[in-house]
mmCIF file of C-alpha atoms and ligand atoms in Angstrom:
data_model
loop_
_atom_site.group_PDB
_atom_site.id
_atom_site.type_symbol
_atom_site.label_atom_id
_atom_site.label_comp_id
_atom_site.label_asym_id
_atom_site.label_seq_id
_atom_site.Cartn_x
_atom_site.Cartn_y
_atom_site.Cartn_z
ATOM 1 C CA MET B 1 -1.566 51.382 7.103
ATOM 2 C CA ASN B 2 0.875 53.035 4.720
ATOM 3 C CA GLU B 3 -1.576 55.447 3.166
ATOM 4 C CA ASP B 4 -0.395 58.247 0.941
ATOM 5 C CA ILE B 5 -0.510 61.833 2.123
ATOM 6 C CA PRO B 6 -3.772 63.298 0.741
ATOM 7 C CA GLU B 7 -3.418 66.173 -1.707
ATOM 8 C CA LEU B 8 -4.716 69.642 -0.941
ATOM 9 C CA PRO B 9 -5.876 71.138 -4.294
ATOM 10 C CA ASN B 10 -6.120 74.738 -2.978
ATOM 11 C CA HIS B 11 -6.487 76.670 0.232
ATOM 12 C CA GLU B 12 -10.086 77.912 0.051
ATOM 13 C CA GLN B 13 -12.154 77.581 3.235
ATOM 14 C CA SER B 14 -14.471 74.982 1.704
ATOM 15 C CA THR B 15 -11.551 72.861 0.495
ATOM 16 C CA LEU B 16 -9.968 72.980 3.956
ATOM 17 C CA ASP B 17 -13.302 72.061 5.586
ATOM 18 C CA ALA B 18 -13.778 69.091 3.275
ATOM 19 C CA ALA B 19 -10.168 67.925 3.737
ATOM 20 C CA PHE B 20 -10.360 68.078 7.540
ATOM 21 C CA THR B 21 -13.790 66.446 7.678
ATOM 22 C CA SER B 22 -12.306 63.577 5.725
ATOM 23 C CA LEU B 23 -9.266 63.404 8.051
ATOM 24 C CA SER B 24 -11.520 63.468 11.082
ATOM 25 C CA GLY B 25 -13.462 60.577 9.538
ATOM 26 C CA SER B 26 -10.327 58.512 9.176
ATOM 27 C CA VAL B 27 -9.375 59.254 12.783
ATOM 28 C CA SER B 28 -12.740 57.857 13.926
ATOM 29 C CA ARG B 29 -12.459 54.852 11.625
ATOM 30 C CA SER B 30 -8.959 53.936 12.745
ATOM 31 C CA ALA B 31 -9.994 54.443 16.390
ATOM 32 C CA SER B 32 -12.407 51.540 16.039
ATOM 33 C CA GLU B 33 -10.076 49.368 13.931
ATOM 34 C CA LEU B 34 -6.775 49.663 15.803
ATOM 35 C CA ASP B 35 -5.877 48.983 19.396
ATOM 36 C CA GLN B 36 -4.796 52.021 21.365
ATOM 37 C CA GLU B 37 -1.058 51.699 20.909
ATOM 38 C CA ALA B 38 -1.308 51.058 17.184
ATOM 39 C CA PHE B 39 -3.704 53.995 16.887
ATOM 40 C CA ARG B 40 -1.293 56.270 18.776
ATOM 41 C CA LEU B 41 1.627 55.234 16.565
ATOM 42 C CA HIS B 42 -0.448 55.602 13.430
ATOM 43 C CA TRP B 43 -1.401 59.209 14.149
ATOM 44 C CA LEU B 44 1.162 60.571 16.578
ATOM 45 C CA GLY B 45 4.246 58.395 15.903
ATOM 46 C CA ARG B 46 7.308 60.647 16.031
ATOM 47 C CA LYS B 47 8.721 59.670 12.647
ATOM 48 C CA GLN B 48 5.894 58.152 10.618
ATOM 49 C CA GLY B 49 2.861 59.550 12.459
ATOM 50 C CA ARG B 50 0.274 60.766 9.943
ATOM 51 C CA LEU B 51 -0.453 63.967 11.795
ATOM 52 C CA LYS B 52 3.154 65.046 11.467
ATOM 53 C CA LEU B 53 3.537 63.908 7.838
ATOM 54 C CA ILE B 54 0.317 65.570 6.674
ATOM 55 C CA SER B 55 0.839 68.816 8.571
ATOM 56 C CA GLU B 56 4.411 69.110 7.307
ATOM 57 C CA ALA B 57 3.334 68.489 3.720
ATOM 58 C CA TRP B 58 0.366 70.849 3.806
ATOM 59 C CA LEU B 59 2.001 73.651 5.782
ATOM 60 C CA LYS B 60 5.089 73.645 3.577
ATOM 61 C CA SER B 61 3.112 74.213 0.397
ATOM 62 C CA ALA B 62 0.611 76.653 1.950
ATOM 63 C CA PRO B 63 0.752 80.385 1.175
ATOM 64 C CA PRO B 64 1.487 82.438 4.381
ATOM 65 C CA GLU B 65 -2.123 83.680 4.658
ATOM 66 C CA ALA B 66 -3.516 80.115 4.750
ATOM 67 C CA LYS B 67 -1.141 78.915 7.468
ATOM 68 C CA LYS B 68 -3.233 80.154 10.384
ATOM 69 C CA ALA B 69 -6.413 78.472 9.182
ATOM 70 C CA LEU B 70 -4.485 75.239 8.669
ATOM 71 C CA GLY B 71 -2.852 75.469 12.106
ATOM 72 C CA ILE B 72 -6.215 75.852 13.876
ATOM 73 C CA ARG B 73 -7.621 72.848 12.080
ATOM 74 C CA PHE B 74 -4.573 70.679 12.798
ATOM 75 C CA ASN B 75 -4.947 71.573 16.481
ATOM 76 C CA GLN B 76 -8.570 70.456 16.457
ATOM 77 C CA LEU B 77 -7.591 67.203 14.764
ATOM 78 C CA LYS B 78 -4.888 66.613 17.360
ATOM 79 C CA GLN B 79 -7.445 67.185 20.135
ATOM 80 C CA GLN B 80 -9.743 64.622 18.525
ATOM 81 C CA ILE B 81 -6.877 62.110 18.434
ATOM 82 C CA GLU B 82 -5.915 62.794 22.045
ATOM 83 C CA ALA B 83 -9.517 62.432 23.136
ATOM 84 C CA VAL B 84 -9.573 58.945 21.634
ATOM 85 C CA LEU B 85 -6.381 58.099 23.505
ATOM 86 C CA GLU B 86 -7.827 59.337 26.780
ATOM 87 C CA THR B 87 -10.967 57.202 26.612
ATOM 88 C CA PRO B 88 -10.285 54.022 28.576
ATOM 89 C CA THR B 89 -10.017 50.923 26.368
ATOM 90 C CA SER B 90 -13.064 48.721 26.460
ATOM 91 C CA ALA B 91 -12.907 45.399 28.289
ATOM 92 C CA PRO B 92 -11.267 42.524 26.354
ATOM 93 C CA LYS B 93 -13.568 41.234 23.700
ATOM 94 C CA ALA B 94 -15.476 38.076 24.506
ATOM 95 C CA PRO B 95 -14.290 34.968 22.601
ATOM 96 C CA ALA B 96 -17.452 34.934 20.490
ATOM 97 C CA GLU B 97 -16.784 38.533 19.402
ATOM 98 C CA GLN B 98 -13.249 37.515 18.379
ATOM 99 C CA GLY B 99 -14.714 34.891 16.063
ATOM 100 C CA ILE B 100 -13.690 31.939 18.259
ATOM 101 C CA ASP B 101 -16.203 29.174 18.829
ATOM 102 C CA ILE B 102 -15.367 27.869 22.281
ATOM 103 C CA THR B 103 -17.714 24.929 21.858
ATOM 104 C CA LEU B 104 -15.475 23.355 19.159
ATOM 105 C CA PRO B 105 -13.255 20.452 20.303
ATOM 106 C CA GLY B 106 -9.665 21.514 21.074
ATOM 107 C CA THR B 107 -6.530 20.601 19.117
ATOM 108 C CA LEU B 108 -5.542 17.103 20.205
ATOM 109 C CA ARG B 109 -1.858 16.595 20.900
ATOM 110 C CA ALA B 110 -0.532 13.086 20.397
ATOM 111 C CA PRO B 111 0.785 12.009 23.796
ATOM 112 C CA GLY B 112 3.902 10.353 22.325
ATOM 113 C CA ILE B 113 4.870 6.710 22.717
ATOM 114 C CA PRO B 114 8.138 4.817 23.147
ATOM 115 C CA HIS B 115 9.761 4.007 19.810
ATOM 116 C CA PRO B 116 9.088 0.341 18.868
ATOM 117 C CA LEU B 117 12.816 -0.431 19.123
ATOM 118 C CA LEU B 118 13.063 1.003 22.619
ATOM 119 C CA LYS B 119 9.934 -0.892 23.554
ATOM 120 C CA THR B 120 11.450 -4.196 22.439
ATOM 121 C CA MET B 121 14.783 -3.344 24.062
ATOM 122 C CA HIS B 122 12.969 -2.604 27.300
ATOM 123 C CA GLU B 123 10.990 -5.852 27.050
ATOM 124 C CA ILE B 124 14.174 -7.903 26.614
ATOM 125 C CA VAL B 125 15.869 -6.147 29.540
ATOM 126 C CA GLN B 126 12.740 -6.681 31.661
ATOM 127 C CA VAL B 127 12.778 -10.446 31.062
ATOM 128 C CA PHE B 128 16.279 -10.595 32.532
ATOM 129 C CA HIS B 129 15.502 -8.192 35.356
ATOM 130 C CA HIS B 130 12.892 -10.698 36.475
ATOM 131 C CA LEU B 131 15.667 -13.319 36.592
ATOM 132 C CA GLY B 132 17.723 -11.089 38.905
ATOM 133 C CA TYR B 133 19.975 -9.442 36.291
ATOM 134 C CA SER B 134 20.888 -5.775 36.577
ATOM 135 C CA THR B 135 21.702 -3.346 33.753
ATOM 136 C CA ASN B 136 25.095 -1.986 32.751
ATOM 137 C CA LEU B 137 25.972 0.507 30.034
ATOM 138 C CA GLY B 138 29.228 1.354 28.306
ATOM 139 C CA PRO B 139 30.633 3.919 25.847
ATOM 140 C CA GLN B 140 29.903 3.789 22.127
ATOM 141 C CA VAL B 141 33.401 5.066 21.307
ATOM 142 C CA GLU B 142 35.484 2.177 22.534
ATOM 143 C CA SER B 143 39.146 1.172 22.471
ATOM 144 C CA ASP B 144 40.544 -1.769 20.539
ATOM 145 C CA PHE B 145 41.388 -3.393 23.881
ATOM 146 C CA TYR B 146 37.805 -3.652 25.158
ATOM 147 C CA ASN B 147 36.146 -4.203 21.785
ATOM 148 C CA PHE B 148 38.604 -6.832 20.461
ATOM 149 C CA GLU B 149 41.794 -7.640 22.361
ATOM 150 C CA ALA B 150 40.347 -8.612 25.763
ATOM 151 C CA LEU B 151 37.628 -10.547 23.917
ATOM 152 C CA ASN B 152 40.285 -12.792 22.408
ATOM 153 C CA PHE B 153 40.143 -11.472 18.832
ATOM 154 C CA PRO B 154 43.550 -12.280 17.260
ATOM 155 C CA PRO B 155 45.558 -9.217 16.099
ATOM 156 C CA ASN B 156 44.832 -9.849 12.423
ATOM 157 C CA HIS B 157 41.145 -10.725 12.787
ATOM 158 C CA PRO B 158 39.165 -9.331 9.813
ATOM 159 C CA ALA B 159 36.627 -7.623 12.113
ATOM 160 C CA ARG B 160 39.401 -5.229 13.171
ATOM 161 C CA ASP B 161 39.776 -3.894 9.616
ATOM 162 C CA THR B 162 38.008 -0.790 8.365
ATOM 163 C CA PRO B 163 35.806 -2.706 5.898
ATOM 164 C CA ASP B 164 34.003 -4.044 8.986
ATOM 165 C CA THR B 165 34.676 -1.547 11.744
ATOM 166 C CA LEU B 166 34.216 2.229 11.821
ATOM 167 C CA VAL B 167 37.425 3.569 13.320
ATOM 168 C CA ILE B 168 38.101 7.000 14.756
ATOM 169 C CA ALA B 169 40.531 9.045 12.620
ATOM 170 C CA ALA B 170 44.185 9.774 13.469
ATOM 171 C CA GLN B 171 44.773 6.903 15.905
ATOM 172 C CA GLN B 172 47.801 5.371 14.113
ATOM 173 C CA THR B 173 50.358 6.865 16.486
ATOM 174 C CA ARG B 174 48.690 5.257 19.505
ATOM 175 C CA PRO B 175 49.516 1.768 20.754
ATOM 176 C CA SER B 176 47.089 -0.648 19.096
ATOM 177 C CA ARG B 177 45.181 -1.436 22.318
ATOM 178 C CA ASP B 178 44.321 2.246 22.835
ATOM 179 C CA ARG B 179 43.097 2.992 19.318
ATOM 180 C CA LEU B 180 39.529 4.227 19.327
ATOM 181 C CA LEU B 181 36.673 2.882 17.245
ATOM 182 C CA MET B 182 32.882 2.770 17.284
ATOM 183 C CA ARG B 183 32.038 -0.375 19.248
ATOM 184 C CA THR B 184 30.912 -3.161 16.941
ATOM 185 C CA HIS B 185 29.038 -5.025 19.672
ATOM 186 C CA THR B 186 28.024 -4.609 23.315
ATOM 187 C CA SER B 187 30.491 -7.340 24.415
ATOM 188 C CA PRO B 188 33.196 -4.822 25.525
ATOM 189 C CA VAL B 189 30.917 -3.982 28.455
ATOM 190 C CA GLN B 190 31.375 -7.601 29.637
ATOM 191 C CA ILE B 191 35.066 -6.791 30.063
ATOM 192 C CA ARG B 192 34.434 -3.410 31.686
ATOM 193 C CA THR B 193 32.040 -5.040 34.163
ATOM 194 C CA MET B 194 34.363 -7.889 35.111
ATOM 195 C CA ILE B 195 37.344 -5.559 35.590
ATOM 196 C CA ALA B 196 35.219 -3.445 37.943
ATOM 197 C CA GLN B 197 33.302 -6.182 39.757
ATOM 198 C CA ALA B 198 34.068 -9.587 41.227
ATOM 199 C CA PRO B 199 31.696 -12.510 40.589
ATOM 200 C CA PRO B 200 28.868 -13.362 40.954
ATOM 201 C CA ILE B 201 27.746 -11.293 37.958
ATOM 202 C CA ARG B 202 24.392 -11.214 36.252
ATOM 203 C CA ILE B 203 24.022 -8.251 33.920
ATOM 204 C CA VAL B 204 22.283 -7.193 30.744
ATOM 205 C CA ILE B 205 23.798 -4.519 28.547
ATOM 206 C CA PRO B 206 21.465 -2.728 26.120
ATOM 207 C CA GLY B 207 22.978 -0.274 23.675
ATOM 208 C CA LYS B 208 23.851 1.113 20.269
ATOM 209 C CA VAL B 209 26.537 -0.525 18.132
ATOM 210 C CA HIS B 210 28.134 0.458 14.801
ATOM 211 C CA ARG B 211 29.435 -1.512 11.847
ATOM 212 C CA ASN B 212 30.768 -0.500 8.478
ATOM 213 C CA ASP B 213 27.821 -2.158 6.707
ATOM 214 C CA ALA B 214 25.831 -0.822 3.781
ATOM 215 C CA ALA B 215 22.174 -0.303 4.678
ATOM 216 C CA ASP B 216 19.784 -2.839 3.139
ATOM 217 C CA ALA B 217 16.537 -4.534 4.217
ATOM 218 C CA THR B 218 18.236 -6.344 7.101
ATOM 219 C CA HIS B 219 21.379 -4.248 7.792
ATOM 220 C CA SER B 220 21.959 -0.818 9.194
ATOM 221 C CA PRO B 221 25.366 0.688 10.050
ATOM 222 C CA ILE B 222 23.943 1.638 13.451
ATOM 223 C CA PHE B 223 21.814 -0.850 15.334
ATOM 224 C CA HIS B 224 21.082 -2.060 18.846
ATOM 225 C CA GLN B 225 22.026 -5.081 20.889
ATOM 226 C CA VAL B 226 21.274 -6.502 24.285
ATOM 227 C CA GLU B 227 24.203 -8.407 25.746
ATOM 228 C CA GLY B 228 24.010 -10.698 28.737
ATOM 229 C CA LEU B 229 26.685 -12.011 31.079
ATOM 230 C CA CYS B 230 26.399 -14.439 33.966
ATOM 231 C CA VAL B 231 29.496 -15.478 35.928
ATOM 232 C CA ASP B 232 29.390 -17.554 39.103
ATOM 233 C CA THR B 233 30.496 -20.880 40.502
ATOM 234 C CA ASN B 234 29.129 -23.933 38.696
ATOM 235 C CA ILE B 235 27.523 -22.134 35.746
ATOM 236 C CA THR B 236 27.034 -24.700 33.002
ATOM 237 C CA PHE B 237 25.872 -24.819 29.404
ATOM 238 C CA SER B 238 22.508 -26.102 30.635
ATOM 239 C CA ASP B 239 22.098 -22.891 32.685
ATOM 240 C CA LEU B 240 22.692 -20.975 29.442
ATOM 241 C CA LYS B 241 20.165 -23.129 27.580
ATOM 242 C CA GLY B 242 17.548 -22.858 30.331
ATOM 243 C CA THR B 243 17.974 -19.087 30.624
ATOM 244 C CA LEU B 244 17.710 -18.381 26.901
ATOM 245 C CA ASP B 245 14.890 -20.881 26.404
ATOM 246 C CA HIS B 246 12.956 -19.046 29.113
ATOM 247 C CA ALA B 247 13.784 -15.632 27.581
ATOM 248 C CA MET B 248 12.632 -16.680 24.084
ATOM 249 C CA LYS B 249 9.381 -18.069 25.484
ATOM 250 C CA ALA B 250 8.844 -14.845 27.441
ATOM 251 C CA LEU B 251 9.391 -12.768 24.271
ATOM 252 C CA PHE B 252 7.659 -14.893 21.646
ATOM 253 C CA GLY B 253 5.128 -17.023 23.516
ATOM 254 C CA SER B 254 5.417 -20.187 25.577
ATOM 255 C CA ASP B 255 4.898 -22.495 22.596
ATOM 256 C CA VAL B 256 8.157 -21.564 20.815
ATOM 257 C CA LYS B 257 10.900 -24.138 20.826
ATOM 258 C CA THR B 258 14.592 -23.234 20.934
ATOM 259 C CA ARG B 259 17.490 -24.940 19.208
ATOM 260 C CA PHE B 260 21.194 -24.392 19.848
ATOM 261 C CA PHE B 261 23.364 -24.622 16.774
ATOM 262 C CA PRO B 262 27.175 -24.869 16.972
ATOM 263 C CA SER B 263 28.820 -21.578 16.070
ATOM 264 C CA PHE B 264 31.973 -19.585 16.724
ATOM 265 C CA PHE B 265 32.847 -16.411 18.618
ATOM 266 C CA PRO B 266 36.421 -15.682 19.768
ATOM 267 C CA PHE B 267 35.226 -14.909 23.316
ATOM 268 C CA THR B 268 33.021 -17.953 23.973
ATOM 269 C CA GLU B 269 33.849 -21.651 23.899
ATOM 270 C CA PRO B 270 31.757 -23.552 23.060
ATOM 271 C CA SER B 271 29.635 -21.070 21.096
ATOM 272 C CA ALA B 272 26.146 -21.433 19.695
ATOM 273 C CA ASP B 273 23.570 -19.652 17.588
ATOM 274 C CA VAL B 274 20.097 -19.802 19.081
ATOM 275 C CA GLN B 275 17.181 -20.481 16.791
ATOM 276 C CA ILE B 276 13.495 -20.436 17.643
ATOM 277 C CA SER B 277 10.800 -22.439 15.890
ATOM 278 C CA CYS B 278 9.272 -20.184 13.215
ATOM 279 C CA ILE B 279 6.516 -18.131 14.851
ATOM 280 C CA PHE B 280 4.901 -17.465 11.449
ATOM 281 C CA CYS B 281 4.333 -21.081 10.386
ATOM 282 C CA GLY B 282 4.770 -22.919 13.698
ATOM 283 C CA GLY B 283 7.802 -24.748 12.311
ATOM 284 C CA LYS B 284 6.211 -26.168 9.165
ATOM 285 C CA GLY B 285 8.333 -24.025 6.847
ATOM 286 C CA CYS B 286 7.396 -20.747 5.132
ATOM 287 C CA ARG B 287 8.962 -17.836 3.269
ATOM 288 C CA LYS B 288 9.874 -16.023 6.534
ATOM 289 C CA CYS B 289 11.970 -18.951 7.832
ATOM 290 C CA LYS B 290 13.294 -19.771 4.359
ATOM 291 C CA HIS B 291 11.357 -23.036 4.585
ATOM 292 C CA SER B 292 13.568 -24.337 7.400
ATOM 293 C CA GLY B 293 10.994 -24.003 10.203
ATOM 294 C CA TRP B 294 13.625 -22.157 12.309
ATOM 295 C CA ILE B 295 14.591 -18.503 12.782
ATOM 296 C CA GLU B 296 18.079 -17.597 13.949
ATOM 297 C CA LEU B 297 18.003 -14.939 16.656
ATOM 298 C CA LEU B 298 21.151 -14.626 18.735
ATOM 299 C CA GLY B 299 24.676 -15.709 19.564
ATOM 300 C CA CYS B 300 25.868 -17.152 22.850
ATOM 301 C CA GLY B 301 28.365 -19.410 24.542
ATOM 302 C CA MET B 302 30.403 -20.196 27.640
ATOM 303 C CA VAL B 303 32.903 -17.429 28.488
ATOM 304 C CA ASP B 304 36.284 -18.402 27.021
ATOM 305 C CA PRO B 305 39.023 -18.841 29.687
ATOM 306 C CA ALA B 306 41.167 -16.471 27.581
ATOM 307 C CA VAL B 307 38.644 -13.698 28.415
ATOM 308 C CA PHE B 308 38.923 -14.421 32.126
ATOM 309 C CA ALA B 309 42.727 -14.337 31.712
ATOM 310 C CA ALA B 310 42.598 -10.878 30.065
ATOM 311 C CA VAL B 311 40.315 -9.607 32.825
ATOM 312 C CA THR B 312 42.601 -11.039 35.525
ATOM 313 C CA ALA B 313 45.666 -9.397 33.933
ATOM 314 C CA GLU B 314 43.875 -6.019 34.101
ATOM 315 C CA ARG B 315 42.662 -6.533 37.674
ATOM 316 C CA ARG B 316 46.200 -7.483 38.780
ATOM 317 C CA LYS B 317 47.404 -4.014 37.792
ATOM 318 C CA THR B 318 45.664 -2.766 40.934
ATOM 319 C CA ASP B 319 45.778 -5.947 43.039
ATOM 320 C CA PRO B 320 48.621 -8.335 42.049
ATOM 321 C CA SER B 321 47.093 -11.198 44.045
ATOM 322 C CA ASP B 322 43.629 -10.933 42.409
ATOM 323 C CA ASP B 323 42.330 -14.362 41.455
ATOM 324 C CA VAL B 324 38.519 -14.030 41.499
ATOM 325 C CA TYR B 325 38.224 -14.807 37.779
ATOM 326 C CA ASN B 326 40.244 -18.008 37.997
ATOM 327 C CA PRO B 327 38.518 -20.329 35.459
ATOM 328 C CA GLU B 328 39.239 -23.269 37.732
ATOM 329 C CA LYS B 329 36.835 -21.741 40.245
ATOM 330 C CA ILE B 330 34.207 -19.920 38.218
ATOM 331 C CA THR B 331 32.525 -20.258 34.856
ATOM 332 C CA GLY B 332 30.063 -18.141 32.973
ATOM 333 C CA PHE B 333 27.974 -17.687 29.900
ATOM 334 C CA ALA B 334 27.335 -14.736 27.637
ATOM 335 C CA PHE B 335 24.845 -13.952 24.909
ATOM 336 C CA GLY B 336 24.136 -11.110 22.520
ATOM 337 C CA MET B 337 21.036 -10.349 20.493
ATOM 338 C CA GLY B 338 20.099 -7.750 17.897
ATOM 339 C CA VAL B 339 17.159 -5.645 19.057
ATOM 340 C CA GLU B 340 16.104 -4.775 15.490
ATOM 341 C CA ARG B 341 16.135 -8.436 14.523
ATOM 342 C CA ILE B 342 13.967 -9.411 17.523
ATOM 343 C CA ALA B 343 11.531 -6.527 16.904
ATOM 344 C CA MET B 344 11.288 -7.438 13.195
ATOM 345 C CA VAL B 345 10.375 -11.026 14.051
ATOM 346 C CA GLN B 346 7.972 -9.931 16.831
ATOM 347 C CA HIS B 347 6.028 -7.621 14.515
ATOM 348 C CA GLY B 348 6.639 -9.274 11.130
ATOM 349 C CA ILE B 349 8.539 -6.220 9.793
ATOM 350 C CA SER B 350 10.504 -6.967 6.638
ATOM 351 C CA ASP B 351 12.601 -3.779 6.251
ATOM 352 C CA ILE B 352 14.885 -2.539 9.037
ATOM 353 C CA GLY B 353 14.776 0.951 7.492
ATOM 354 C CA HIS B 354 11.245 1.526 8.828
ATOM 355 C CA PHE B 355 12.654 1.873 12.333
ATOM 356 C CA TYR B 356 14.746 4.896 11.405
ATOM 357 C CA SER B 357 12.473 6.578 8.838
ATOM 358 C CA GLY B 358 10.494 8.657 11.345
ATOM 359 C CA ASP B 359 7.374 7.854 9.289
ATOM 360 C CA MET B 360 4.385 8.397 11.578
ATOM 361 C CA ARG B 361 2.260 5.912 9.619
ATOM 362 C CA PHE B 362 4.714 3.192 10.650
ATOM 363 C CA LEU B 363 5.338 4.408 14.195
ATOM 364 C CA GLU B 364 1.669 4.978 15.041
ATOM 365 C CA GLN B 365 1.011 1.258 14.745
ATOM 366 C CA PHE B 366 2.915 0.728 17.969
ATOM 367 C CA ALA B 367 0.894 3.231 19.991
HETATM 368 N N1 LIG P 1 28.996 -10.055 20.257
HETATM 369 C C1 LIG P 1 28.411 -11.029 19.370
HETATM 370 C C2 LIG P 1 27.950 -10.321 18.094
HETATM 371 O O1 LIG P 1 27.847 -9.125 18.071
HETATM 372 C C3 LIG P 1 27.221 -11.713 19.995
HETATM 373 C C4 LIG P 1 27.592 -12.549 21.180
HETATM 374 C C5 LIG P 1 27.573 -12.012 22.447
HETATM 375 C C6 LIG P 1 27.972 -13.858 21.020
HETATM 376 C C7 LIG P 1 27.919 -12.774 23.541
HETATM 377 C C8 LIG P 1 28.297 -14.651 22.115
HETATM 378 C C9 LIG P 1 28.269 -14.096 23.367
HETATM 379 O O2 LIG P 1 27.711 -10.953 17.084
#
């Protein structure tokens, strides 16, 4: 609406008549085009109002004898403008008049779904909830003590070095057990739970973990695990086998077989890797199972007595006679699985990167 100020060629009556007829026309036109407030600003605005700009321009250049005639006409124009402002605004326009077709379907909003990783994490946790486990969580920024020392990692274990572990800066002046790092597994929450709680314990620990790994089709520096810990009297390796066999059948179907392969973790003894019969070829051998018929899914083992000893030493700081984690009286098992790995096998996904890409074409498949 930034129109120029019209020119007034001379001050003859007929010229003035024509000029004001034209102005009156634009008042009427803008009255129908603008809403009331915009119309008021357009004509009567204190700084940029057209009435003020035009009258100033025309009166300034007018010879004294033409000023009266101009003044009368500007008054009439002002009355016309005020009359428009006094007429009550018409009722809001009906949708059809505004060019809206109310019979068209509305804009559909996607309701949102749990991310496939969270879905799988929830499924795993659920399987153990049904077995009477409860859930525990722990911090992602962890100390060397909980992440390594109490879990029986020797002081010079390679996992403690920066090529494997993302450490928090400026920790060198602290005693080694207090140095902070991004937890490399959910196992430190085993320690936190046992220090806080006496047996019996049955917990699952879902959460984010961090490793100094380059991203590729099967690795990501941030990923998710679900840890499990069961401590009670008379817990044996066959309890561990039965529990994980049940969990794998619950996750992958009752016809999968499980196989326990000797392995090593500093905090379990004996330790095992759990493999399931390949769900893609039924165990015959295919590209997905590298023609072995088996897919490796998780680590597990019986809690190492050295872990119970570390827990007991901590508990004795508050109660010197504490002996509830005496390995002569109780035993336990622990396991840890990668959520990404399980979800990739469940859905036949070959690149871990899809989970983090935020690509709706990928995510929508899990709606
Ligand atoms: N913390 C081990 C890992 O991250 C997994 C594990 C958990 C193994 C519990 C045994 C018992 O690889």
